[in-house]
mmCIF file of C-alpha atoms in Angstrom:
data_model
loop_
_atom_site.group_PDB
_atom_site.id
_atom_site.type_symbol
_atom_site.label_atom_id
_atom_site.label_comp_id
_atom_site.label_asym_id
_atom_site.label_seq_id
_atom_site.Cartn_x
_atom_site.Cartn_y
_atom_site.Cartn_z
ATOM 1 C CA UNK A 21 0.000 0.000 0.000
ATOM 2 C CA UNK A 22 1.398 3.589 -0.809
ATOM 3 C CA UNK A 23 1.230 6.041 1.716
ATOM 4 C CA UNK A 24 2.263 9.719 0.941
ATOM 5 C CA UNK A 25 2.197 12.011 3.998
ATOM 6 C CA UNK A 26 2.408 15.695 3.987
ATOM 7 C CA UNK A 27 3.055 17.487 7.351
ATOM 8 C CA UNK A 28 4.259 21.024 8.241
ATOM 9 C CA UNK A 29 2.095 23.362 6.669
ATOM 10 C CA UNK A 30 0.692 26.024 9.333
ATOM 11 C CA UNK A 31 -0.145 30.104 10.065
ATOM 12 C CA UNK A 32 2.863 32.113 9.282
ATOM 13 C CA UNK A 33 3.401 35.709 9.770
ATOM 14 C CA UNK A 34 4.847 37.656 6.359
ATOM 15 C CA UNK A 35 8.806 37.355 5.980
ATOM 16 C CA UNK A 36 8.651 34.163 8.425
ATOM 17 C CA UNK A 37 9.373 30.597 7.473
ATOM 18 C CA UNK A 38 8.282 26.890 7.258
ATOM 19 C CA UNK A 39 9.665 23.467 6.304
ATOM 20 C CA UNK A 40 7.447 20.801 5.225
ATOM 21 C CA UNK A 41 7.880 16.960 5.411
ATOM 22 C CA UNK A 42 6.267 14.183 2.914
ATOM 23 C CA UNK A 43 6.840 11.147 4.178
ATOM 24 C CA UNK A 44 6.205 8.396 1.891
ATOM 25 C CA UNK A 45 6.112 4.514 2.032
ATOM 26 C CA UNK A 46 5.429 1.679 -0.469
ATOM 27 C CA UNK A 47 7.019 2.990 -2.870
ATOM 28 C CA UNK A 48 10.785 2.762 -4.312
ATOM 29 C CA UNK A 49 11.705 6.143 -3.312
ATOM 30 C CA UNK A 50 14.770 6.918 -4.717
ATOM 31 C CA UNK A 51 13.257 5.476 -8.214
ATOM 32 C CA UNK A 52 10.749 8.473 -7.946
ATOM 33 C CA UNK A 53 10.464 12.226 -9.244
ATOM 34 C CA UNK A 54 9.394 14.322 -5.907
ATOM 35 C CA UNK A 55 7.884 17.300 -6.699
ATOM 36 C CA UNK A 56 5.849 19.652 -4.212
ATOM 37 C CA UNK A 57 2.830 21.875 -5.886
ATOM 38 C CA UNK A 58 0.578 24.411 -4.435
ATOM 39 C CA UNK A 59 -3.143 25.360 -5.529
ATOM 40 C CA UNK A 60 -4.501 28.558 -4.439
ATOM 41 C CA UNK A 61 -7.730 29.115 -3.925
ATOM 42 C CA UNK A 62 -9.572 29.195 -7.617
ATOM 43 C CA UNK A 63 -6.500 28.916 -8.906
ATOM 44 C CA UNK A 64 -4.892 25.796 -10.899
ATOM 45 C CA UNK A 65 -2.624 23.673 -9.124
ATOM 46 C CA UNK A 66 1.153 24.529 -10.074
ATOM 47 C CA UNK A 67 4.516 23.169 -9.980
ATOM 48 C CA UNK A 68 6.557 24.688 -6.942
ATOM 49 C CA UNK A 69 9.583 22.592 -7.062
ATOM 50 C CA UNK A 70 11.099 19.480 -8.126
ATOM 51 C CA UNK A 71 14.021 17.053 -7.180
ATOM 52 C CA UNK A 72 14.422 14.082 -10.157
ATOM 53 C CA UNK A 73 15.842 10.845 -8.956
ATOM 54 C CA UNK A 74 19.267 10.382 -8.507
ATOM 55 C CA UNK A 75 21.153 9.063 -11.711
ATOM 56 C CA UNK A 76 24.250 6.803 -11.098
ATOM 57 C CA UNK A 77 26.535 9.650 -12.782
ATOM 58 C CA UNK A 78 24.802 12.412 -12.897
ATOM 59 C CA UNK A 79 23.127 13.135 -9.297
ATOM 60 C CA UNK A 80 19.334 14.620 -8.812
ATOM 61 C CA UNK A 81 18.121 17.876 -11.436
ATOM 62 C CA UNK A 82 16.366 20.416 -9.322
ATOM 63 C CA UNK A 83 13.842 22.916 -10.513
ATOM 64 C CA UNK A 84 12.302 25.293 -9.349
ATOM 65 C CA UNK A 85 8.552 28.230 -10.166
ATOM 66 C CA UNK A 86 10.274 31.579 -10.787
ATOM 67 C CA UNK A 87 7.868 32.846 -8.068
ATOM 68 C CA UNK A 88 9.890 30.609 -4.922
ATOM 69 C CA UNK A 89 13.260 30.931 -6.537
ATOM 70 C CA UNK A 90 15.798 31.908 -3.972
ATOM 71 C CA UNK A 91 13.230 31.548 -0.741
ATOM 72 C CA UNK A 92 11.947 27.534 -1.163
ATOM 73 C CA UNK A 93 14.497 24.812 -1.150
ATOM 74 C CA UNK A 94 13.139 21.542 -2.666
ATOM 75 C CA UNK A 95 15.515 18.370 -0.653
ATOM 76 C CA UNK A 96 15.279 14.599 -0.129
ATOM 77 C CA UNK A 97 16.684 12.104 2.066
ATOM 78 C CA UNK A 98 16.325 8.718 0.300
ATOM 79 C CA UNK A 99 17.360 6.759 3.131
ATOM 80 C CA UNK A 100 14.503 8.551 4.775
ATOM 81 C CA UNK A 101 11.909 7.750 2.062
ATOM 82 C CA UNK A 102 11.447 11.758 2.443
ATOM 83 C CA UNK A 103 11.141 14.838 0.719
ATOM 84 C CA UNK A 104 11.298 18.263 1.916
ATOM 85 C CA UNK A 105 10.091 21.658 1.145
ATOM 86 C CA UNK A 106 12.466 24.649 3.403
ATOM 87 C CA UNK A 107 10.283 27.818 2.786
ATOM 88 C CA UNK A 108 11.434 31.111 3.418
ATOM 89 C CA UNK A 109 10.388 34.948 3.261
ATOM 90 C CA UNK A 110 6.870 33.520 3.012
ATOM 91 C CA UNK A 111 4.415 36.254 1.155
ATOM 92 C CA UNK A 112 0.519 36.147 0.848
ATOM 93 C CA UNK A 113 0.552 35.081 -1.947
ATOM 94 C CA UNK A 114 2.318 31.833 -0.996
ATOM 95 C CA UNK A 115 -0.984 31.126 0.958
ATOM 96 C CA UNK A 116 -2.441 27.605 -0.374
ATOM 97 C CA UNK A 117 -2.581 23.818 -0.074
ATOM 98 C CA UNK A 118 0.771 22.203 -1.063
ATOM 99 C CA UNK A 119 0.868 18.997 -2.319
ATOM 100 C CA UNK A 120 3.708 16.416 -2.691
ATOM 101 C CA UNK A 121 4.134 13.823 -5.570
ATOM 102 C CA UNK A 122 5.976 11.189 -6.281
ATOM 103 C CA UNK A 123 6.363 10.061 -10.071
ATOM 104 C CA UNK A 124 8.729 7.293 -11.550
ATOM 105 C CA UNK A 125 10.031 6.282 -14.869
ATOM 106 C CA UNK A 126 6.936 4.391 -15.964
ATOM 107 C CA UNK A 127 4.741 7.273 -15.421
ATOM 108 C CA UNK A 128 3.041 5.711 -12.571
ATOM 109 C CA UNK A 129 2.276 8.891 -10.035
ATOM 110 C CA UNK A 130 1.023 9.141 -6.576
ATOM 111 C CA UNK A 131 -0.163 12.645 -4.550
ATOM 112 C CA UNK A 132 -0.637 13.309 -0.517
ATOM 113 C CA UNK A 133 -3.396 14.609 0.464
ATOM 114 C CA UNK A 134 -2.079 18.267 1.013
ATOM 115 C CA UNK A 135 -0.732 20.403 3.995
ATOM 116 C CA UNK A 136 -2.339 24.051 4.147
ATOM 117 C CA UNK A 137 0.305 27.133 4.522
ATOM 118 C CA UNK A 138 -1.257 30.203 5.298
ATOM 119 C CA UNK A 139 0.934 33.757 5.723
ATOM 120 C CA UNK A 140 -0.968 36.698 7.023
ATOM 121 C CA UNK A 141 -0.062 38.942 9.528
#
């Protein structure tokens, strides 16, 4: 059975910071994309930030939404089954559910359920 497990999210004043956790299990981690996404409210679910599997040569590719460059850092721990999301400088506008996902080579994909981050002062 796969289990993905966002924790973390919370009520965060402006400028202030948060680090998620998705904890995951059933699943060959270190075979899987991680990715974290956000949806606003009546807005589309995007992409935040993404850590690829590690390749034998050529380590994990990280990207990351122009809008959390330099403030989120996207990191795993494979021996951990984990993925994490360090946010800093929140904004208002970083207010929404964020999501991590796991994808692997086949195209096989699996989401958590979502962690809320809200920043207001």
């Amino acid at each position: 059975q796969v289990d993905i497990a966002e924790s973390g999210g919370g009520l965060v004043q402006p400028g202030g910071s948060l680090t998620l956790s998705c904890v995951t299990s059933g699943i060959t981690f270190s075979s899987y994309d991680m990715s974290w996404y956000r949806q606003a409210p009546g807005k589309e679910r995007e992409l935040v930030a993404e850590k690829t599997s590690p390749l034998p040569t050529a380590g994990s590719r990280t990207t990351y939404a122009d809008s959390v460059k330099g403030r989120f850092t996207i990191d795993r721990d494979n021996a951990r089954s984990t993925v994490y999301l360090k946010m800093t400088n929140l904004k208002p506008e970083d207010t929404a559910v964020y999501y991590c996902k796991g994808l692997n080579w086949a195209g096989q994909s699996y989401w958590g359920q979502g962690t809320q981050v809200t920043v207001s002062a």
